mmCIF file of C-alpha atoms in Angstrom:
data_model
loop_
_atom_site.group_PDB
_atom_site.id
_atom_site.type_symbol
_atom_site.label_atom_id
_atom_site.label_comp_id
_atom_site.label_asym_id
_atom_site.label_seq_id
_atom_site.Cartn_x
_atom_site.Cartn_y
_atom_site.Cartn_z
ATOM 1 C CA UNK A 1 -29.141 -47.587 -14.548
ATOM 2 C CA UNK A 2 -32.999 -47.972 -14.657
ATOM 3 C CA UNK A 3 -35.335 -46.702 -17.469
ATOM 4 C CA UNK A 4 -37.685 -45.319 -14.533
ATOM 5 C CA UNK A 5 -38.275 -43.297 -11.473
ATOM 6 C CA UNK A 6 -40.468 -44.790 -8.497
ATOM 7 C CA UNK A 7 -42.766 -42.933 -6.389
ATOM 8 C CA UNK A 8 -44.388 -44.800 -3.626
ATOM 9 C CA UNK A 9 -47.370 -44.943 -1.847
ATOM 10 C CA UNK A 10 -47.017 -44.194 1.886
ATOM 11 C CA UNK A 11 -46.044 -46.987 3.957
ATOM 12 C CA UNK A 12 -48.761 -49.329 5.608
ATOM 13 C CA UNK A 13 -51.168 -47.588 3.333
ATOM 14 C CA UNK A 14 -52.356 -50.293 0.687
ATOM 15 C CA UNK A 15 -51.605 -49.846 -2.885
ATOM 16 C CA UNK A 16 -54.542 -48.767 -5.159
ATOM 17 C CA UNK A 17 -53.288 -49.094 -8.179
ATOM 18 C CA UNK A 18 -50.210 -48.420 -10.491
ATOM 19 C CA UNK A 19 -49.721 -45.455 -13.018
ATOM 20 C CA UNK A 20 -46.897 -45.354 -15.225
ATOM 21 C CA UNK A 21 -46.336 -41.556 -16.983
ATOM 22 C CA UNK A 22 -44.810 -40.753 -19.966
ATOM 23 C CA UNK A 23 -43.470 -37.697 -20.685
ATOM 24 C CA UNK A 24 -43.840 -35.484 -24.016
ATOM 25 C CA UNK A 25 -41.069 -33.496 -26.254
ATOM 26 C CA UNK A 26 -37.892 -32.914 -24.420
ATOM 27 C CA UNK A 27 -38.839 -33.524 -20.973
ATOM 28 C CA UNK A 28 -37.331 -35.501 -18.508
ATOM 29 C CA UNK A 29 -38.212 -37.813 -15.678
ATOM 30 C CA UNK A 30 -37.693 -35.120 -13.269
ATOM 31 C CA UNK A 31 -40.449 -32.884 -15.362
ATOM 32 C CA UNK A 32 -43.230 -35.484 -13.173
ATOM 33 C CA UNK A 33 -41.521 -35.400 -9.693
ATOM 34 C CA UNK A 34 -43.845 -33.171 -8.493
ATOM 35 C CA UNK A 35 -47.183 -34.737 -9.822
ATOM 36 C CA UNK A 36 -45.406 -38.411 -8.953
ATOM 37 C CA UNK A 37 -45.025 -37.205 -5.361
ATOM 38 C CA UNK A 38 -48.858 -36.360 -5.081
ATOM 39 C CA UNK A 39 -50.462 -39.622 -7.004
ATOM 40 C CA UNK A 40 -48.588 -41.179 -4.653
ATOM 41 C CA UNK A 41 -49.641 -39.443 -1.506
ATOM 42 C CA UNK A 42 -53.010 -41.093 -2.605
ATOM 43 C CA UNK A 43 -51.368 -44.646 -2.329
ATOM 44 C CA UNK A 44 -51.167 -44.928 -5.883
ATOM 45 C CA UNK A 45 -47.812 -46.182 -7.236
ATOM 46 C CA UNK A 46 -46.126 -44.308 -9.540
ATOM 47 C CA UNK A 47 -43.433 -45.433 -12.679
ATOM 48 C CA UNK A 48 -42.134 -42.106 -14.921
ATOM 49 C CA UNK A 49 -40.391 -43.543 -17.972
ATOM 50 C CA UNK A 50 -38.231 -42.146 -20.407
ATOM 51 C CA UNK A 51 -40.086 -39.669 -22.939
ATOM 52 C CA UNK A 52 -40.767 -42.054 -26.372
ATOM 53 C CA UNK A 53 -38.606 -41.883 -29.552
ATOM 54 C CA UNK A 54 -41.172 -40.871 -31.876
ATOM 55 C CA UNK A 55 -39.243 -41.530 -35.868
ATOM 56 C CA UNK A 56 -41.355 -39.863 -38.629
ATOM 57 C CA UNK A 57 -39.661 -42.422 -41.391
ATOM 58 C CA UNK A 58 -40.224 -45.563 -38.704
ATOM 59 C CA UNK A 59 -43.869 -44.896 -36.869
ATOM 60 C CA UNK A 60 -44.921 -48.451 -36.682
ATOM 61 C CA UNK A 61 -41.647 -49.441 -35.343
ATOM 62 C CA UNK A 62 -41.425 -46.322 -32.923
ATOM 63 C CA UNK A 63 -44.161 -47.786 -31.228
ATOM 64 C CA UNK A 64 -43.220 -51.524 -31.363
ATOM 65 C CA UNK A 65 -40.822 -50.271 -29.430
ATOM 66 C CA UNK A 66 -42.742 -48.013 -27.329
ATOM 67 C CA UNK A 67 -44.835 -50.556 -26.467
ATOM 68 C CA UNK A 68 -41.973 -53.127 -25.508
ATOM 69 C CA UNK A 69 -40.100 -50.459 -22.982
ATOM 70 C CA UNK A 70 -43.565 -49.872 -21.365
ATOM 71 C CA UNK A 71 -44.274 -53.188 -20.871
ATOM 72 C CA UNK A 72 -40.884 -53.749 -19.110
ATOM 73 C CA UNK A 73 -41.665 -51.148 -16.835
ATOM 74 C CA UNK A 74 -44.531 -53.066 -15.825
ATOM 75 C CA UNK A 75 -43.242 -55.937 -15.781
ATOM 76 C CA UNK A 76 -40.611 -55.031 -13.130
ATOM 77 C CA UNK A 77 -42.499 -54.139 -10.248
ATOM 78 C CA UNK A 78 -41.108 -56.141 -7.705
ATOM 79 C CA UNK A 79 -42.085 -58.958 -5.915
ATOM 80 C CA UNK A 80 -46.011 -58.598 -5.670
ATOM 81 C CA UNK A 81 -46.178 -57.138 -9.575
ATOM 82 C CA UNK A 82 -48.202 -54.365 -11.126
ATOM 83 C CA UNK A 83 -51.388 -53.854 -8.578
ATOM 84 C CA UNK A 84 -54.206 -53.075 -10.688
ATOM 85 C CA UNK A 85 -56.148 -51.009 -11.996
ATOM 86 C CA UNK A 86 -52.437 -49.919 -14.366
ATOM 87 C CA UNK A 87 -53.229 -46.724 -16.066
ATOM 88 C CA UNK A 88 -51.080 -44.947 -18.435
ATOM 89 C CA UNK A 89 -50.480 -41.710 -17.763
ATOM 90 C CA UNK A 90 -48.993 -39.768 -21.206
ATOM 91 C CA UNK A 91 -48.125 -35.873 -21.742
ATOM 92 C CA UNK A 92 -47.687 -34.221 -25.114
ATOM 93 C CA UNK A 93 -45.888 -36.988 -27.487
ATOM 94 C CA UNK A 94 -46.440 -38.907 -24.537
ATOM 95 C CA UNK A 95 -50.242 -39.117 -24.974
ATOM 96 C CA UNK A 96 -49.726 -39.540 -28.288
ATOM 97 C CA UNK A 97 -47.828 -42.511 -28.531
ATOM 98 C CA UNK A 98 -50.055 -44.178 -25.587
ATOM 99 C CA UNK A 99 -53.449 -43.689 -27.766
ATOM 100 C CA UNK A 100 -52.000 -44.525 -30.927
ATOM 101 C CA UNK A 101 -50.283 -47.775 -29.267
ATOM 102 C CA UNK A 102 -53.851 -48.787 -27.867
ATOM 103 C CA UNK A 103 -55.358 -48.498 -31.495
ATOM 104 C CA UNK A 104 -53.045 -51.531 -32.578
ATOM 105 C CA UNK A 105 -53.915 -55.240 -32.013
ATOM 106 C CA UNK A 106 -50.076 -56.087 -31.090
ATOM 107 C CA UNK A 107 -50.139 -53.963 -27.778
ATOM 108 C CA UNK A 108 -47.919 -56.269 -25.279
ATOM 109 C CA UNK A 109 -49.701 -57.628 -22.513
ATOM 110 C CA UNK A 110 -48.134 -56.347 -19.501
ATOM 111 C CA UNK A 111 -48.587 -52.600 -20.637
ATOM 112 C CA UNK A 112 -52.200 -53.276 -21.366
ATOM 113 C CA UNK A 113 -53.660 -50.916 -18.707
ATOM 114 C CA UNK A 114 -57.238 -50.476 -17.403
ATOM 115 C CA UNK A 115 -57.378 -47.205 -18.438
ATOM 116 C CA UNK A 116 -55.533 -44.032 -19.682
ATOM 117 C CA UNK A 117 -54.781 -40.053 -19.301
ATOM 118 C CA UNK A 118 -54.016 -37.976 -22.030
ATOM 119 C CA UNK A 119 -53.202 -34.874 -21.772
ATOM 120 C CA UNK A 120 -51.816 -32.057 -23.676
ATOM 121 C CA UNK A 121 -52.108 -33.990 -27.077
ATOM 122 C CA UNK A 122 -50.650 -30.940 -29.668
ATOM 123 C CA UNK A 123 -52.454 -30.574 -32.630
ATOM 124 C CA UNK A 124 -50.352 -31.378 -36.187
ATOM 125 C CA UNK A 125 -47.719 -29.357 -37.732
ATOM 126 C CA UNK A 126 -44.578 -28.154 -36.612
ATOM 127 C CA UNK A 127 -44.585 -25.297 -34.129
ATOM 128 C CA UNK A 128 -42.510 -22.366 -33.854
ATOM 129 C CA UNK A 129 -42.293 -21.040 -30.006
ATOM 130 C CA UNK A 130 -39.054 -19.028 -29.877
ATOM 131 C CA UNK A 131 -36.658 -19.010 -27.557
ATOM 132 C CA UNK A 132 -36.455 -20.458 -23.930
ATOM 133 C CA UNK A 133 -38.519 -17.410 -22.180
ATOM 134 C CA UNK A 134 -41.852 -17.508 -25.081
ATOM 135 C CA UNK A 135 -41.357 -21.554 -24.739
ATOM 136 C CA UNK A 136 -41.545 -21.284 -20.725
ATOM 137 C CA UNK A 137 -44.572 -19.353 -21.617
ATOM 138 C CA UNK A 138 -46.400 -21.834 -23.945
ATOM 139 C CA UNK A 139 -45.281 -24.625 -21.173
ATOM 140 C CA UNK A 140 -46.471 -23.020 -18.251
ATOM 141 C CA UNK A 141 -47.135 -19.979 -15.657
ATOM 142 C CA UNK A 142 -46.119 -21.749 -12.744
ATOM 143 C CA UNK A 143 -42.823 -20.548 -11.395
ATOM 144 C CA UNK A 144 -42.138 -23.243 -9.388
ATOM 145 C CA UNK A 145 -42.465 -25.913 -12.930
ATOM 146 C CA UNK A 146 -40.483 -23.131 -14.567
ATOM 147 C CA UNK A 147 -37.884 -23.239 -12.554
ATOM 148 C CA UNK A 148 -37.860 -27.356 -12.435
ATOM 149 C CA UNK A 149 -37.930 -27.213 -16.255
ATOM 150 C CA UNK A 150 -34.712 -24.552 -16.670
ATOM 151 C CA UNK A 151 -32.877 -25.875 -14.192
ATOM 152 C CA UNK A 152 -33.221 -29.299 -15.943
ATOM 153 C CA UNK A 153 -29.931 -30.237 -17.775
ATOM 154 C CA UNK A 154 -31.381 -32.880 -19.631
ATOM 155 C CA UNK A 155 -34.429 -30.957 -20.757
ATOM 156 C CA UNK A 156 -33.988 -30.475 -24.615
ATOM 157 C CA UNK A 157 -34.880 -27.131 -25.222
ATOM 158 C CA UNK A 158 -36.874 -26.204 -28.335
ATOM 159 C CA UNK A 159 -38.190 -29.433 -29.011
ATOM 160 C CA UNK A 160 -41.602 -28.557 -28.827
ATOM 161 C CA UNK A 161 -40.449 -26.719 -32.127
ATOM 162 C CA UNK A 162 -40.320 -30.836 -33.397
ATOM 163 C CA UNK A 163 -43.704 -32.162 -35.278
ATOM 164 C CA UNK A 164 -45.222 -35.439 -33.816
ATOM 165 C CA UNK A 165 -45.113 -37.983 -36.621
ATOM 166 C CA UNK A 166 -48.586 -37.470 -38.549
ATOM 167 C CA UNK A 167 -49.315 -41.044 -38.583
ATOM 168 C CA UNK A 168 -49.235 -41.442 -34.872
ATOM 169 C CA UNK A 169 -51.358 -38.091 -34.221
ATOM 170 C CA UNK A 170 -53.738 -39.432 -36.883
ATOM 171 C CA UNK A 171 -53.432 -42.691 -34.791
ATOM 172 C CA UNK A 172 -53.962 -41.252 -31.696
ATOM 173 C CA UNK A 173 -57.151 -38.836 -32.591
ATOM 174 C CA UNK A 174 -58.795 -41.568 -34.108
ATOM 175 C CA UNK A 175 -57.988 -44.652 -32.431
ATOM 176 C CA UNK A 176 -60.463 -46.811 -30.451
ATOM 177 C CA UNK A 177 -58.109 -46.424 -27.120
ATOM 178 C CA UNK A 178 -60.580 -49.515 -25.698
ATOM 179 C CA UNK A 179 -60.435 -48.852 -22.089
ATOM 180 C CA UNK A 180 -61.579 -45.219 -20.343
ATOM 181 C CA UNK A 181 -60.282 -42.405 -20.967
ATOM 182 C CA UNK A 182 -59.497 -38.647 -19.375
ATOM 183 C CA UNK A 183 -58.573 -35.873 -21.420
ATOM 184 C CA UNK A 184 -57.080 -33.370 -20.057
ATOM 185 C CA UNK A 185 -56.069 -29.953 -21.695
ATOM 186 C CA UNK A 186 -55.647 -26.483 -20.667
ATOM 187 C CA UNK A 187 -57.685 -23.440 -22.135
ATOM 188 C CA UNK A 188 -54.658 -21.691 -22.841
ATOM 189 C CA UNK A 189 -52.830 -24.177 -24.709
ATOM 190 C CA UNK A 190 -51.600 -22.355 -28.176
ATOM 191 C CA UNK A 191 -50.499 -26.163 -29.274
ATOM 192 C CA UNK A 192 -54.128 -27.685 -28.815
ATOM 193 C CA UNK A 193 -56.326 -28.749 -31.170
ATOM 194 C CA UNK A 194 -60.006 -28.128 -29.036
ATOM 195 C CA UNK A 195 -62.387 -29.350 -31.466
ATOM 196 C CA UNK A 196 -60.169 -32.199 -32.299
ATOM 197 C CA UNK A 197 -60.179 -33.014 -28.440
ATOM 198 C CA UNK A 198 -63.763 -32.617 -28.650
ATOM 199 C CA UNK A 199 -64.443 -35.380 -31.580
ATOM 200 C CA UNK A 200 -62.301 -38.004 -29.940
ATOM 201 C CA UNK A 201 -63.414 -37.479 -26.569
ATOM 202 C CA UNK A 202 -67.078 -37.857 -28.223
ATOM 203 C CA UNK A 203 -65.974 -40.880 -30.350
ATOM 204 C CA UNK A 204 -64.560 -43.356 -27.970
ATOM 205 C CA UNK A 205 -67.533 -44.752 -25.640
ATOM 206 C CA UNK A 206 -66.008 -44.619 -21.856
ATOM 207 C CA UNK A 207 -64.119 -40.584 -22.546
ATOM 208 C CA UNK A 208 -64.042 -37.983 -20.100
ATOM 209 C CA UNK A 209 -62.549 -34.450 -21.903
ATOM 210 C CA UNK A 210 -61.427 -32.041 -18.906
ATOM 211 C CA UNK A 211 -60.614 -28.578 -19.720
ATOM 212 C CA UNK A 212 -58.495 -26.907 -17.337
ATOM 213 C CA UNK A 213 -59.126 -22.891 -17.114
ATOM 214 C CA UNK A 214 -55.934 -20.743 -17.582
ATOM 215 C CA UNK A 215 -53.516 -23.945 -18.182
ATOM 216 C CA UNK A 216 -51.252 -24.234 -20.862
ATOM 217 C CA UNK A 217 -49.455 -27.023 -22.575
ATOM 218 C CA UNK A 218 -48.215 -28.915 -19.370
ATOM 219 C CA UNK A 219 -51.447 -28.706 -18.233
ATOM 220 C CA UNK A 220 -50.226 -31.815 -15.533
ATOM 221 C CA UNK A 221 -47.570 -29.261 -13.694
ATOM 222 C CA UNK A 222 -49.338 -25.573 -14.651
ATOM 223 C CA UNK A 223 -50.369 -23.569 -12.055
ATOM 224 C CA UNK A 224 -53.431 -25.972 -11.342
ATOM 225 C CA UNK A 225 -51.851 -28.957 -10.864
ATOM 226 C CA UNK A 226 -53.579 -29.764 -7.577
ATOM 227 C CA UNK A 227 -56.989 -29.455 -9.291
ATOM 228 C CA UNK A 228 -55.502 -31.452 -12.248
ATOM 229 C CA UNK A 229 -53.717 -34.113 -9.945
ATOM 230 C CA UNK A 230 -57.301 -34.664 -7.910
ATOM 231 C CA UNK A 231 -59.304 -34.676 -11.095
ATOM 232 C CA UNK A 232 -56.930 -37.214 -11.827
ATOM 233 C CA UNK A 233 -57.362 -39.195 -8.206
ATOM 234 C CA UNK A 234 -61.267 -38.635 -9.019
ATOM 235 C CA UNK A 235 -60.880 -40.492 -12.379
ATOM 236 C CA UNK A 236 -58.695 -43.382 -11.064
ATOM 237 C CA UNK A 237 -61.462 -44.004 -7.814
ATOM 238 C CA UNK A 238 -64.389 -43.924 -10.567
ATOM 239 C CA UNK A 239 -62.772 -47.495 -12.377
ATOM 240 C CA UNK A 240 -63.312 -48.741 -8.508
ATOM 241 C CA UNK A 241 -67.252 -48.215 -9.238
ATOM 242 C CA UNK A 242 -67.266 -48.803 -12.963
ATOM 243 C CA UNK A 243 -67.131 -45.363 -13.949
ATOM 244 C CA UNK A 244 -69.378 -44.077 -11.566
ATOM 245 C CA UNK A 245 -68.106 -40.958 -9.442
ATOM 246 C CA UNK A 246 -68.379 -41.684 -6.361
ATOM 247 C CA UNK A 247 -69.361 -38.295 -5.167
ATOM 248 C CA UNK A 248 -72.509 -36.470 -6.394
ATOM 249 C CA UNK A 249 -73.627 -32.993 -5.807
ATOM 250 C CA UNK A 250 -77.458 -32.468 -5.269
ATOM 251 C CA UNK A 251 -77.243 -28.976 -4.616
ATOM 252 C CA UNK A 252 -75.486 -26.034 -4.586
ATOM 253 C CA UNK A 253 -75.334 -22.716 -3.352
ATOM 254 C CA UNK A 254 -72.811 -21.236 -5.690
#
């Protein structure tokens, strides 16, 4: 049984690129279906892994081993490889675990990637959400991911009650990530840390911070997800023109 789930890019369109997304606390592969399914309308191809194993007493090896599972997921990309620009895409724990993997020298080759997306990185501590209904609500407002998410039997409910190791938040907030960066978080998030957001994005030299009005923690599959996949699509078409966007606005009437 593979460690992945494929999306691909329309056929005869060619490839643009390859994202692989990793998911956060106790989400699934089927938690990115939806947001896998549009990157890849845009002929990008997309890779969801399994969400990392993040031990408190074993951080350094949590993400030696991170780092190897990622890089045979891009490794095994059949016969014409990984098409570049390979960005990771990470969510929660997710993002976490991709920026503080990035800060180390030992990152494997083939998960190197041209660039990254973070978003929902929690801020520190342990969190107390409830039950399933007030977790729902810190998750999302859209009742199309709500549904996804409860009617997920291999969801693990409650686990964004678990803290992310303090070593690999402190990792991944101060890190030099080396490639460019989006940030993405929602306005609403209770598990954010904004100003924390704010310094890293402000610290690392190629950073784009995007704050996402009315989102909460899955800011990838809230109610704005199409605004959040084509800020995404945006982001990925700017490495094309070294970080240029390739759209300007002049004017407007608004």
């Amino acid at each position: 049984m593979t460690e992945y789930t494929d999306h691909h890019a329309p056929e005869g369109l060619r490839t643009r690129g390859t994202l692989l997304v990793v998911p956060g606390r106790g989400e699934t592969r089927a938690t990115y279906t939806r947001l896998g399914r549009r990157l890849a309308a845009d002929a990008y191809r997309v890779r969801v892994v399994d969400a990392p194993e993040l031990d408190e007493g074993d951080p350094a090896g949590s993400l030696t081993r991170f780092g190897a599972r990622l890089a045979a997921a891009a490794g095994d990309s059949g016969e014409d490889g990984v098409v570049r620009p390979l960005v990771l895409v990470g969510a929660d724990s997710g993002a976490v675990a991709v920026a503080a993997l990035l800060g180390r020298e030992d990152v494997p080759s083939a998960a190197r990637p041209d660039a990254v997306v973070l978003a929902g990185i929690p801020s520190g501590g342990a969190a107390s959400v409830g039950g399933w209904e007030d977790e729902l609500d810190v998750r999302t407002a859209c009742p199309a991911h709500r549904g996804t998410l409860t009617e997920d039997t291999g969801l693990r409910r409650g686990a964004l009650d678990e803290a992310v190791p303090e070593d690999l938040l402190a990792a991944a907030y101060a890190g030099d990530i080396g490639v460019p960066a989006l940030l993405l978080a929602g306005d609403a998030d209770p598990l954010a840390d904004r100003e924390a957001l704010v310094r890293t994005a402000k610290s690392l030299p190629r950073a784009r911070l995007s704050v996402v009005r009315d989102a909460h923690h899955d800011v990838l599959n809230d109610m704005q997800h199409r605004s959040v996949a084509a800020e995404i699509v945006t982001f990925l078409e700017t490495l094309r023109n070294e970080l240029v966007p390739v759209v300007t606005v002049d004017s407007s009437a608004w």
